[in-house]
């Protein structure tokens, strides 16, 4: 088996996409992250791989056996926080140590990082692998369903408006307060591929939320009040007839569960949010692809 860095090429991005599709088919692979299989439309998946190959070449690796790709890992390092973004092994290669070697190689990218975060699949193998890597695993749930518009309560006096690249300083400031590190260059990619960025900035606090169709991709706020306001606004903007989805809720995110129940979404358990050197940020809903 040979491990080599993932390159910033269309060919390598397609190889990683194909590996993830094969690995996440059916029950899902050892060590897979939910968003690794489908963080969004295919253009975003390909762009995410090339983006991380540029920004984090030490954290993105491809495994091959006799020239055949059998596994891939993508990971992110941002201001002292390390986060696996995708971890997938072809089913025919699982149970042969490929995933372990890939994650160990990617983990060298985390040297010196005091904090870590991952969104892990509901898989015994995933739980084992990330626990051995030092992550504390917090059971998570997701909310899905059609939004009951009658359940959208009066939003109150916190204004929410569309955001753009001019708000990057606010986004990074909120990120640092909640998770100790900014998303930095990842925001440019999210702005270019997600449908909408919503901003709340008032005397009582600030926050932001990315929405893409019916999916809340990432939400961060300085208070539960601001977070709930952003989530209600994002759900109100889900197109009529489109199923809404809010993922990666831990016990610290009861404010999000309450909003979801208000608008008729159904909670289901699934997967874990893993952290090391920190508590799960709150109020915060991570992106599985960008954490």
mmCIF file with all atom_site columns, C-alpha atoms in Angstrom, residues 4-21 35-62 71-76 78 85-88 186 189 193 289-290:
data_model
loop_
_atom_site.group_PDB
_atom_site.id
_atom_site.type_symbol
_atom_site.label_atom_id
_atom_site.label_alt_id
_atom_site.label_comp_id
_atom_site.label_asym_id
_atom_site.label_entity_id
_atom_site.label_seq_id
_atom_site.pdbx_PDB_ins_code
_atom_site.Cartn_x
_atom_site.Cartn_y
_atom_site.Cartn_z
_atom_site.occupancy
_atom_site.B_iso_or_equiv
_atom_site.pdbx_formal_charge
_atom_site.auth_seq_id
_atom_site.auth_comp_id
_atom_site.auth_asym_id
_atom_site.auth_atom_id
_atom_site.pdbx_PDB_model_num
ATOM 1  C CA . UNK A 1 4   ? 0.419   9.941  -1.101  1.00 0.00 ? 4   UNK A CA 1
ATOM 2  C CA . UNK A 1 5   ? -0.929  13.481 -0.664  1.00 0.00 ? 5   UNK A CA 1
ATOM 3  C CA . UNK A 1 6   ? -4.194  14.384 -2.381  1.00 0.00 ? 6   UNK A CA 1
ATOM 4  C CA . UNK A 1 7   ? -3.320  16.807 -5.161  1.00 0.00 ? 7   UNK A CA 1
ATOM 5  C CA . UNK A 1 8   ? -5.203  19.932 -6.203  1.00 0.00 ? 8   UNK A CA 1
ATOM 6  C CA . UNK A 1 9   ? -6.355  18.426 -9.500  1.00 0.00 ? 9   UNK A CA 1
ATOM 7  C CA . UNK A 1 10  ? -9.684  17.541 -11.037 1.00 0.00 ? 10  UNK A CA 1
ATOM 8  C CA . UNK A 1 11  ? -8.517  13.932 -11.347 1.00 0.00 ? 11  UNK A CA 1
ATOM 9  C CA . UNK A 1 12  ? -7.733  13.545 -7.628  1.00 0.00 ? 12  UNK A CA 1
ATOM 10 C CA . UNK A 1 13  ? -10.969 15.284 -6.655  1.00 0.00 ? 13  UNK A CA 1
ATOM 11 C CA . UNK A 1 14  ? -12.909 12.793 -8.779  1.00 0.00 ? 14  UNK A CA 1
ATOM 12 C CA . UNK A 1 15  ? -11.015 9.856  -7.240  1.00 0.00 ? 15  UNK A CA 1
ATOM 13 C CA . UNK A 1 16  ? -11.919 11.044 -3.730  1.00 0.00 ? 16  UNK A CA 1
ATOM 14 C CA . UNK A 1 17  ? -15.557 11.522 -4.750  1.00 0.00 ? 17  UNK A CA 1
ATOM 15 C CA . UNK A 1 18  ? -15.750 8.020  -6.216  1.00 0.00 ? 18  UNK A CA 1
ATOM 16 C CA . UNK A 1 19  ? -14.141 6.506  -3.108  1.00 0.00 ? 19  UNK A CA 1
ATOM 17 C CA . UNK A 1 20  ? -16.597 8.297  -0.838  1.00 0.00 ? 20  UNK A CA 1
ATOM 18 C CA . UNK A 1 21  ? -19.569 7.185  -2.939  1.00 0.00 ? 21  UNK A CA 1
ATOM 19 C CA . UNK A 1 35  ? -21.015 14.761 5.492   1.00 0.00 ? 35  UNK A CA 1
ATOM 20 C CA . UNK A 1 36  ? -18.075 13.070 3.848   1.00 0.00 ? 36  UNK A CA 1
ATOM 21 C CA . UNK A 1 37  ? -20.468 11.099 1.709   1.00 0.00 ? 37  UNK A CA 1
ATOM 22 C CA . UNK A 1 38  ? -22.709 13.980 0.748   1.00 0.00 ? 38  UNK A CA 1
ATOM 23 C CA . UNK A 1 39  ? -21.701 17.446 2.027   1.00 0.00 ? 39  UNK A CA 1
ATOM 24 C CA . UNK A 1 40  ? -23.679 18.946 -0.811  1.00 0.00 ? 40  UNK A CA 1
ATOM 25 C CA . UNK A 1 41  ? -24.047 18.837 -4.580  1.00 0.00 ? 41  UNK A CA 1
ATOM 26 C CA . UNK A 1 42  ? -21.208 17.194 -6.486  1.00 0.00 ? 42  UNK A CA 1
ATOM 27 C CA . UNK A 1 43  ? -19.604 20.531 -7.516  1.00 0.00 ? 43  UNK A CA 1
ATOM 28 C CA . UNK A 1 44  ? -19.149 21.385 -3.832  1.00 0.00 ? 44  UNK A CA 1
ATOM 29 C CA . UNK A 1 45  ? -17.710 17.955 -3.063  1.00 0.00 ? 45  UNK A CA 1
ATOM 30 C CA . UNK A 1 46  ? -15.127 18.320 -5.811  1.00 0.00 ? 46  UNK A CA 1
ATOM 31 C CA . UNK A 1 47  ? -14.377 21.918 -4.846  1.00 0.00 ? 47  UNK A CA 1
ATOM 32 C CA . UNK A 1 48  ? -14.008 20.957 -1.160  1.00 0.00 ? 48  UNK A CA 1
ATOM 33 C CA . UNK A 1 49  ? -11.380 18.333 -2.016  1.00 0.00 ? 49  UNK A CA 1
ATOM 34 C CA . UNK A 1 50  ? -9.348  20.731 -4.159  1.00 0.00 ? 50  UNK A CA 1
ATOM 35 C CA . UNK A 1 51  ? -9.707  23.517 -1.588  1.00 0.00 ? 51  UNK A CA 1
ATOM 36 C CA . UNK A 1 52  ? -8.353  21.336 1.237   1.00 0.00 ? 52  UNK A CA 1
ATOM 37 C CA . UNK A 1 53  ? -5.589  19.951 -0.971  1.00 0.00 ? 53  UNK A CA 1
ATOM 38 C CA . UNK A 1 54  ? -4.446  23.575 -1.339  1.00 0.00 ? 54  UNK A CA 1
ATOM 39 C CA . UNK A 1 55  ? -4.943  24.800 2.230   1.00 0.00 ? 55  UNK A CA 1
ATOM 40 C CA . UNK A 1 56  ? -4.067  21.565 4.096   1.00 0.00 ? 56  UNK A CA 1
ATOM 41 C CA . UNK A 1 57  ? -1.790  19.385 1.971   1.00 0.00 ? 57  UNK A CA 1
ATOM 42 C CA . UNK A 1 58  ? -0.379  17.741 5.104   1.00 0.00 ? 58  UNK A CA 1
ATOM 43 C CA . UNK A 1 59  ? -3.834  16.584 6.167   1.00 0.00 ? 59  UNK A CA 1
ATOM 44 C CA . UNK A 1 60  ? -5.174  15.105 2.921   1.00 0.00 ? 60  UNK A CA 1
ATOM 45 C CA . UNK A 1 61  ? -4.029  11.628 1.852   1.00 0.00 ? 61  UNK A CA 1
ATOM 46 C CA . UNK A 1 62  ? -4.906  8.955  -0.676  1.00 0.00 ? 62  UNK A CA 1
ATOM 47 C CA . UNK A 1 71  ? -9.078  5.016  0.724   1.00 0.00 ? 71  UNK A CA 1
ATOM 48 C CA . UNK A 1 72  ? -8.891  8.738  1.334   1.00 0.00 ? 72  UNK A CA 1
ATOM 49 C CA . UNK A 1 73  ? -8.827  11.160 4.226   1.00 0.00 ? 73  UNK A CA 1
ATOM 50 C CA . UNK A 1 74  ? -9.259  14.933 4.201   1.00 0.00 ? 74  UNK A CA 1
ATOM 51 C CA . UNK A 1 75  ? -8.550  17.001 7.312   1.00 0.00 ? 75  UNK A CA 1
ATOM 52 C CA . UNK A 1 76  ? -8.460  20.672 8.232   1.00 0.00 ? 76  UNK A CA 1
ATOM 53 C CA . UNK A 1 78  ? -7.427  26.130 11.507  1.00 0.00 ? 78  UNK A CA 1
ATOM 54 C CA . UNK A 1 85  ? -13.511 16.336 7.107   1.00 0.00 ? 85  UNK A CA 1
ATOM 55 C CA . UNK A 1 86  ? -13.766 13.059 5.168   1.00 0.00 ? 86  UNK A CA 1
ATOM 56 C CA . UNK A 1 87  ? -12.528 9.557  5.976   1.00 0.00 ? 87  UNK A CA 1
ATOM 57 C CA . UNK A 1 88  ? -13.540 6.768  3.602   1.00 0.00 ? 88  UNK A CA 1
ATOM 58 C CA . UNK A 1 186 ? -13.336 27.997 4.252   1.00 0.00 ? 186 UNK A CA 1
ATOM 59 C CA . UNK A 1 189 ? -15.760 28.352 -0.440  1.00 0.00 ? 189 UNK A CA 1
ATOM 60 C CA . UNK A 1 193 ? -21.419 27.161 -3.015  1.00 0.00 ? 193 UNK A CA 1
ATOM 61 C CA . UNK A 1 289 ? -17.589 19.041 5.806   1.00 0.00 ? 289 UNK A CA 1
ATOM 62 C CA . UNK A 1 290 ? -15.967 22.140 7.364   1.00 0.00 ? 290 UNK A CA 1
#
